[in-house]
PDB file of C-alpha atoms in Angstrom:
ATOM      1  CA  UNK A 105     -35.015  30.067 -31.664  1.00 62.00           C
ATOM      2  CA  UNK A 106     -34.845  30.231 -27.849  1.00 64.00           C
ATOM      3  CA  UNK A 107     -36.641  26.878 -27.487  1.00 68.00           C
ATOM      4  CA  UNK A 108     -34.213  25.288 -29.974  1.00 64.00           C
ATOM      5  CA  UNK A 109     -31.280  26.378 -27.765  1.00 66.00           C
ATOM      6  CA  UNK A 110     -32.967  24.911 -24.677  1.00 66.00           C
ATOM      7  CA  UNK A 111     -33.604  21.598 -26.476  1.00 59.00           C
ATOM      8  CA  UNK A 112     -29.995  21.522 -27.713  1.00 63.00           C
ATOM      9  CA  UNK A 113     -28.686  22.241 -24.213  1.00 56.00           C
ATOM     10  CA  UNK A 114     -30.944  19.504 -22.788  1.00 57.00           C
ATOM     11  CA  UNK A 115     -29.609  16.997 -25.338  1.00 61.00           C
ATOM     12  CA  UNK A 116     -25.989  17.914 -24.551  1.00 55.00           C
ATOM     13  CA  UNK A 117     -26.524  17.621 -20.776  1.00 51.00           C
ATOM     14  CA  UNK A 118     -28.300  14.266 -21.231  1.00 56.00           C
ATOM     15  CA  UNK A 119     -25.444  12.992 -23.396  1.00 51.00           C
ATOM     16  CA  UNK A 120     -22.798  14.074 -20.864  1.00 50.00           C
ATOM     17  CA  UNK A 121     -24.669  12.388 -17.994  1.00 51.00           C
ATOM     18  CA  UNK A 122     -25.123   9.128 -19.915  1.00 48.00           C
ATOM     19  CA  UNK A 123     -21.474   8.976 -21.098  1.00 50.00           C
ATOM     20  CA  UNK A 124     -18.954   9.047 -18.254  1.00 54.00           C
ATOM     21  CA  UNK A 125     -15.847  11.147 -18.737  1.00 61.00           C
ATOM     22  CA  UNK A 126     -13.065   9.213 -20.409  1.00 89.00           C
ATOM     23  CA  UNK A 127      -9.817  10.316 -18.807  1.00 90.00           C
ATOM     24  CA  UNK A 128      -6.314   9.967 -20.162  1.00 91.00           C
ATOM     25  CA  UNK A 129      -2.874  10.459 -18.729  1.00 90.00           C
ATOM     26  CA  UNK A 130      -1.659  14.047 -18.252  1.00 90.00           C
ATOM     27  CA  UNK A 131       1.192  15.293 -20.448  1.00 88.00           C
ATOM     28  CA  UNK A 132       3.277  16.097 -17.333  1.00 88.00           C
ATOM     29  CA  UNK A 133       3.166  14.528 -13.888  1.00 86.00           C
ATOM     30  CA  UNK A 134       3.871  16.227 -10.557  1.00 85.00           C
ATOM     31  CA  UNK A 135       7.398  15.796  -9.249  1.00 85.00           C
ATOM     32  CA  UNK A 136       7.755  12.698  -7.098  1.00 83.00           C
ATOM     33  CA  UNK A 137       8.673  13.705  -3.557  1.00 79.00           C
ATOM     34  CA  UNK A 138      11.910  12.338  -2.177  1.00 77.00           C
ATOM     35  CA  UNK A 139      11.533  13.588   1.380  1.00 77.00           C
ATOM     36  CA  UNK A 140      13.333  11.020   3.544  1.00 77.00           C
ATOM     37  CA  UNK A 141      12.198  12.688   6.772  1.00 77.00           C
ATOM     38  CA  UNK A 142       8.546  12.208   5.798  1.00 75.00           C
ATOM     39  CA  UNK A 143       9.197   8.567   4.934  1.00 75.00           C
ATOM     40  CA  UNK A 144      10.876   7.913   8.281  1.00 77.00           C
ATOM     41  CA  UNK A 145       8.215   9.808  10.290  1.00 75.00           C
ATOM     42  CA  UNK A 146       5.571   7.534   8.734  1.00 74.00           C
ATOM     43  CA  UNK A 147       6.734   4.589  10.852  1.00 73.00           C
ATOM     44  CA  UNK A 148       5.970   6.385  14.132  1.00 75.00           C
ATOM     45  CA  UNK A 149       2.977   5.012  16.037  1.00 72.00           C
ATOM     46  CA  UNK A 150      -0.071   7.125  16.795  1.00 69.00           C
ATOM     47  CA  UNK A 151      -0.860  10.550  15.437  1.00 65.00           C
ATOM     48  CA  UNK A 152       2.733  11.339  14.446  1.00 62.00           C
ATOM     49  CA  UNK A 153       2.595   8.773  11.666  1.00 63.00           C
ATOM     50  CA  UNK A 154      -1.065   9.433  10.800  1.00 58.00           C
ATOM     51  CA  UNK A 155      -0.510  13.026   9.659  1.00 57.00           C
ATOM     52  CA  UNK A 156       0.998  11.831   6.410  1.00 56.00           C
ATOM     53  CA  UNK A 157      -2.295  10.907   4.683  1.00 56.00           C
ATOM     54  CA  UNK A 158      -1.492   7.714   2.867  1.00 61.00           C
ATOM     55  CA  UNK A 159      -3.954   5.530   0.984  1.00 62.00           C
ATOM     56  CA  UNK A 160      -6.781   6.270   3.424  1.00 65.00           C
ATOM     57  CA  UNK A 161      -7.283   9.631   1.655  1.00 68.00           C
ATOM     58  CA  UNK A 162      -7.658   8.038  -1.808  1.00 75.00           C
ATOM     59  CA  UNK A 163     -11.000   6.862  -3.249  1.00 77.00           C
ATOM     60  CA  UNK A 164     -11.321   3.066  -3.411  1.00 77.00           C
ATOM     61  CA  UNK A 165     -11.886   3.237  -7.186  1.00 79.00           C
ATOM     62  CA  UNK A 166      -8.263   4.404  -7.570  1.00 78.00           C
ATOM     63  CA  UNK A 167      -6.719   1.558  -5.540  1.00 79.00           C
ATOM     64  CA  UNK A 168      -6.297  -1.657  -7.503  1.00 80.00           C
ATOM     65  CA  UNK A 169      -3.312  -3.438  -5.932  1.00 81.00           C
ATOM     66  CA  UNK A 170      -2.563  -6.998  -7.031  1.00 82.00           C
ATOM     67  CA  UNK A 171       0.411  -9.122  -6.011  1.00 83.00           C
ATOM     68  CA  UNK A 172       2.204 -11.459  -8.376  1.00 83.00           C
ATOM     69  CA  UNK A 173       4.843 -13.996  -7.318  1.00 80.00           C
ATOM     70  CA  UNK A 174       8.329 -13.658  -8.694  1.00 79.00           C
ATOM     71  CA  UNK A 175       9.894 -16.980  -9.612  1.00 62.00           C
ATOM     72  CA  UNK A 176      12.593 -17.952  -7.114  1.00 53.00           C
ATOM     73  CA  UNK A 177      15.147 -19.249  -9.629  1.00 46.00           C
ATOM     74  CA  UNK A 178      15.781 -15.713 -10.929  1.00 47.00           C
ATOM     75  CA  UNK A 179      16.057 -14.258  -7.432  1.00 50.00           C
ATOM     76  CA  UNK A 180      18.092 -16.911  -5.634  1.00 52.00           C
ATOM     77  CA  UNK A 181      20.690 -14.327  -4.595  1.00 53.00           C
ATOM     78  CA  UNK A 182      17.988 -12.126  -3.083  1.00 51.00           C
ATOM     79  CA  UNK A 183      16.526 -15.049  -1.131  1.00 53.00           C
ATOM     80  CA  UNK A 184      19.704 -15.932   0.825  1.00 58.00           C
ATOM     81  CA  UNK A 185      18.811 -13.735   3.826  1.00 63.00           C
ATOM     82  CA  UNK A 186      15.278 -15.110   3.957  1.00 66.00           C
ATOM     83  CA  UNK A 187      16.354 -18.761   3.832  1.00 69.00           C
ATOM     84  CA  UNK A 188      18.284 -18.383   7.105  1.00 70.00           C
ATOM     85  CA  UNK A 189      15.667 -16.209   8.836  1.00 79.00           C
ATOM     86  CA  UNK A 190      13.296 -17.398  11.546  1.00 84.00           C
ATOM     87  CA  UNK A 191      10.443 -16.064   9.408  1.00 89.00           C
ATOM     88  CA  UNK A 192      11.061 -16.776   5.746  1.00 88.00           C
ATOM     89  CA  UNK A 193       9.710 -14.554   2.999  1.00 89.00           C
ATOM     90  CA  UNK A 194       9.608 -14.418  -0.768  1.00 89.00           C
ATOM     91  CA  UNK A 195       9.376 -11.474  -3.146  1.00 90.00           C
ATOM     92  CA  UNK A 196       6.258 -10.440  -5.052  1.00 92.00           C
ATOM     93  CA  UNK A 197       5.369  -7.704  -7.513  1.00 93.00           C
ATOM     94  CA  UNK A 198       2.961  -5.168  -6.017  1.00 93.00           C
ATOM     95  CA  UNK A 199       1.149  -3.911  -9.150  1.00 95.00           C
ATOM     96  CA  UNK A 200      -1.327  -1.031  -9.364  1.00 94.00           C
ATOM     97  CA  UNK A 201      -2.168   0.704 -12.682  1.00 93.00           C
ATOM     98  CA  UNK A 202      -3.333   3.773 -10.708  1.00 93.00           C
ATOM     99  CA  UNK A 203       0.143   4.466  -9.312  1.00 93.00           C
ATOM    100  CA  UNK A 204       3.519   5.662 -10.594  1.00 93.00           C
ATOM    101  CA  UNK A 205       5.550   3.472 -10.460  1.00 93.00           C
ATOM    102  CA  UNK A 206       3.020   0.801 -11.392  1.00 94.00           C
ATOM    103  CA  UNK A 207       5.184  -2.041 -10.031  1.00 95.00           C
ATOM    104  CA  UNK A 208       6.985  -2.175  -6.677  1.00 94.00           C
ATOM    105  CA  UNK A 209       8.888  -5.261  -5.502  1.00 93.00           C
ATOM    106  CA  UNK A 210       8.050  -6.207  -1.911  1.00 93.00           C
ATOM    107  CA  UNK A 211       8.428  -9.143   0.461  1.00 92.00           C
ATOM    108  CA  UNK A 212       5.606 -11.460   1.525  1.00 92.00           C
ATOM    109  CA  UNK A 213       5.814 -13.741   4.574  1.00 91.00           C
ATOM    110  CA  UNK A 214       5.984 -17.383   3.452  1.00 89.00           C
ATOM    111  CA  UNK A 215       4.586 -18.788   6.714  1.00 86.00           C
ATOM    112  CA  UNK A 216       2.536 -17.543   9.651  1.00 87.00           C
ATOM    113  CA  UNK A 217       4.529 -19.608  12.184  1.00 87.00           C
ATOM    114  CA  UNK A 218       8.145 -18.939  13.150  1.00 86.00           C
ATOM    115  CA  UNK A 219      10.662 -21.679  12.310  1.00 78.00           C
ATOM    116  CA  UNK A 220      11.820 -23.803  15.231  1.00 73.00           C
ATOM    117  CA  UNK A 221       8.826 -22.468  17.255  1.00 67.00           C
ATOM    118  CA  UNK A 222       5.916 -24.391  15.748  1.00 66.00           C
ATOM    119  CA  UNK A 223       4.770 -25.614  19.188  1.00 71.00           C
ATOM    120  CA  UNK A 224       4.314 -22.020  20.397  1.00 76.00           C
ATOM    121  CA  UNK A 225       2.825 -20.682  17.139  1.00 79.00           C
ATOM    122  CA  UNK A 226      -0.124 -18.319  17.649  1.00 77.00           C
ATOM    123  CA  UNK A 227      -2.041 -20.256  14.977  1.00 71.00           C
ATOM    124  CA  UNK A 228      -1.837 -23.404  17.121  1.00 67.00           C
ATOM    125  CA  UNK A 229      -1.543 -22.012  20.649  1.00 67.00           C
ATOM    126  CA  UNK A 230      -3.092 -18.583  21.244  1.00 69.00           C
ATOM    127  CA  UNK A 231      -1.830 -18.302  24.803  1.00 70.00           C
ATOM    128  CA  UNK A 232       0.487 -15.635  26.179  1.00 72.00           C
ATOM    129  CA  UNK A 233       3.989 -15.863  24.778  1.00 75.00           C
ATOM    130  CA  UNK A 234       2.948 -17.497  21.492  1.00 83.00           C
ATOM    131  CA  UNK A 235       4.928 -16.465  18.401  1.00 86.00           C
ATOM    132  CA  UNK A 236       4.044 -15.554  14.819  1.00 87.00           C
ATOM    133  CA  UNK A 237       5.628 -14.097  11.707  1.00 90.00           C
ATOM    134  CA  UNK A 238       4.987 -10.383  11.256  1.00 91.00           C
ATOM    135  CA  UNK A 239       5.760  -8.205   8.201  1.00 92.00           C
ATOM    136  CA  UNK A 240       8.300  -5.391   8.597  1.00 91.00           C
ATOM    137  CA  UNK A 241       7.141  -2.269   6.739  1.00 89.00           C
ATOM    138  CA  UNK A 242       8.802   0.738   5.193  1.00 87.00           C
ATOM    139  CA  UNK A 243       7.241   3.646   3.320  1.00 88.00           C
ATOM    140  CA  UNK A 244       7.890   4.879  -0.207  1.00 89.00           C
ATOM    141  CA  UNK A 245       6.764   7.991  -2.032  1.00 90.00           C
ATOM    142  CA  UNK A 246       4.583   7.300  -5.071  1.00 92.00           C
ATOM    143  CA  UNK A 247       2.381   9.320  -7.388  1.00 93.00           C
ATOM    144  CA  UNK A 248      -1.164   8.088  -6.806  1.00 92.00           C
ATOM    145  CA  UNK A 249      -4.025   8.701  -9.255  1.00 92.00           C
ATOM    146  CA  UNK A 250      -6.660  10.539  -7.226  1.00 91.00           C
ATOM    147  CA  UNK A 251      -9.283  11.667  -9.720  1.00 91.00           C
ATOM    148  CA  UNK A 252     -10.179  12.908 -13.162  1.00 92.00           C
ATOM    149  CA  UNK A 253     -10.408  16.570 -14.136  1.00 90.00           C
ATOM    150  CA  UNK A 254     -13.699  16.754 -16.030  1.00 88.00           C
ATOM    151  CA  UNK A 255     -12.646  19.888 -17.953  1.00 90.00           C
ATOM    152  CA  UNK A 256      -9.274  18.688 -19.269  1.00 92.00           C
ATOM    153  CA  UNK A 257     -10.272  14.991 -19.125  1.00 93.00           C
ATOM    154  CA  UNK A 258      -6.890  14.188 -17.597  1.00 93.00           C
ATOM    155  CA  UNK A 259      -6.162  12.110 -14.503  1.00 93.00           C
ATOM    156  CA  UNK A 260      -4.937  13.979 -11.435  1.00 93.00           C
ATOM    157  CA  UNK A 261      -2.036  12.643  -9.348  1.00 93.00           C
ATOM    158  CA  UNK A 262      -0.821  13.387  -5.828  1.00 91.00           C
ATOM    159  CA  UNK A 263       2.285  12.449  -3.863  1.00 89.00           C
ATOM    160  CA  UNK A 264       1.384   9.725  -1.362  1.00 89.00           C
ATOM    161  CA  UNK A 265       3.266   7.416   0.977  1.00 87.00           C
ATOM    162  CA  UNK A 266       2.585   3.709   0.550  1.00 89.00           C
ATOM    163  CA  UNK A 267       3.440   0.996   3.045  1.00 88.00           C
ATOM    164  CA  UNK A 268       5.619  -1.747   1.531  1.00 91.00           C
ATOM    165  CA  UNK A 269       6.816  -4.981   3.178  1.00 92.00           C
ATOM    166  CA  UNK A 270      10.625  -5.185   3.487  1.00 91.00           C
ATOM    167  CA  UNK A 271      10.819  -8.595   5.178  1.00 91.00           C
ATOM    168  CA  UNK A 272       9.359 -10.631   8.042  1.00 92.00           C
ATOM    169  CA  UNK A 273      10.312 -11.166  11.670  1.00 90.00           C
ATOM    170  CA  UNK A 274       9.242 -13.458  14.496  1.00 89.00           C
ATOM    171  CA  UNK A 275       7.347 -11.719  17.306  1.00 88.00           C
ATOM    172  CA  UNK A 276       6.096 -12.992  20.639  1.00 83.00           C
ATOM    173  CA  UNK A 277       2.722 -11.866  21.970  1.00 76.00           C
ATOM    174  CA  UNK A 278       2.943 -10.158  25.370  1.00 70.00           C
ATOM    175  CA  UNK A 279       2.955 -12.420  28.385  1.00 59.00           C
ATOM    176  CA  UNK A 280      -0.031 -10.986  30.269  1.00 50.00           C
ATOM    177  CA  UNK A 281       0.443 -13.307  33.253  1.00 49.00           C
ATOM    178  CA  UNK A 282       4.079 -12.324  33.853  1.00 50.00           C
ATOM    179  CA  UNK A 283       4.904 -12.819  37.543  1.00 50.00           C
ATOM    180  CA  UNK A 284       5.845  -9.771  39.596  1.00 51.00           C
ATOM    181  CA  UNK A 285       9.504 -10.119  40.543  1.00 53.00           C
ATOM    182  CA  UNK A 286      10.551  -9.035  44.023  1.00 54.00           C
ATOM    183  CA  UNK A 287      12.913  -6.089  44.198  1.00 55.00           C
ATOM    184  CA  UNK A 288      15.930  -5.866  46.456  1.00 55.00           C
ATOM    185  CA  UNK A 289      15.833  -3.147  49.108  1.00 57.00           C
ATOM    186  CA  UNK A 290      18.530  -0.521  48.792  1.00 53.00           C
TER     187      UNK A 290
END
């Protein structure tokens, strides 16, 4: 009798190891944070912004972001600001099935060089003072799938901040050979 229980237990353990846990969505999700202070602190450089634990604390298996273009004819009103900008952008769908919401609309820079500055573009001329288009980011709270509870076989979710592109701007690299200007004596 005792040996039959051991054999049965061995078979069950072998079956569990050979068949990965199939998870499903939980019946209720955590409340999505709407803390505007946390979102605005995230843009600070250095450690101040790092304390917020964004995607770097999530396993790679739970990050599956793809971007899908949005056709311009439906969004012509949204494009008017971009058309006149030095760095044009277009809108894309940022899609990840491991996140709530699954789809976020964000901007994507259309060019790497600034308009009317092609001769000083960093892609062509990498000298001091060259210019390039740079994304402008903001942060949004999302529910991010972070694991699977093996007992309940339900996915676990956590509040995370994700960086999203709001638009693009033209930046100039620092001029490292800037001359020292004389100062006037007082």
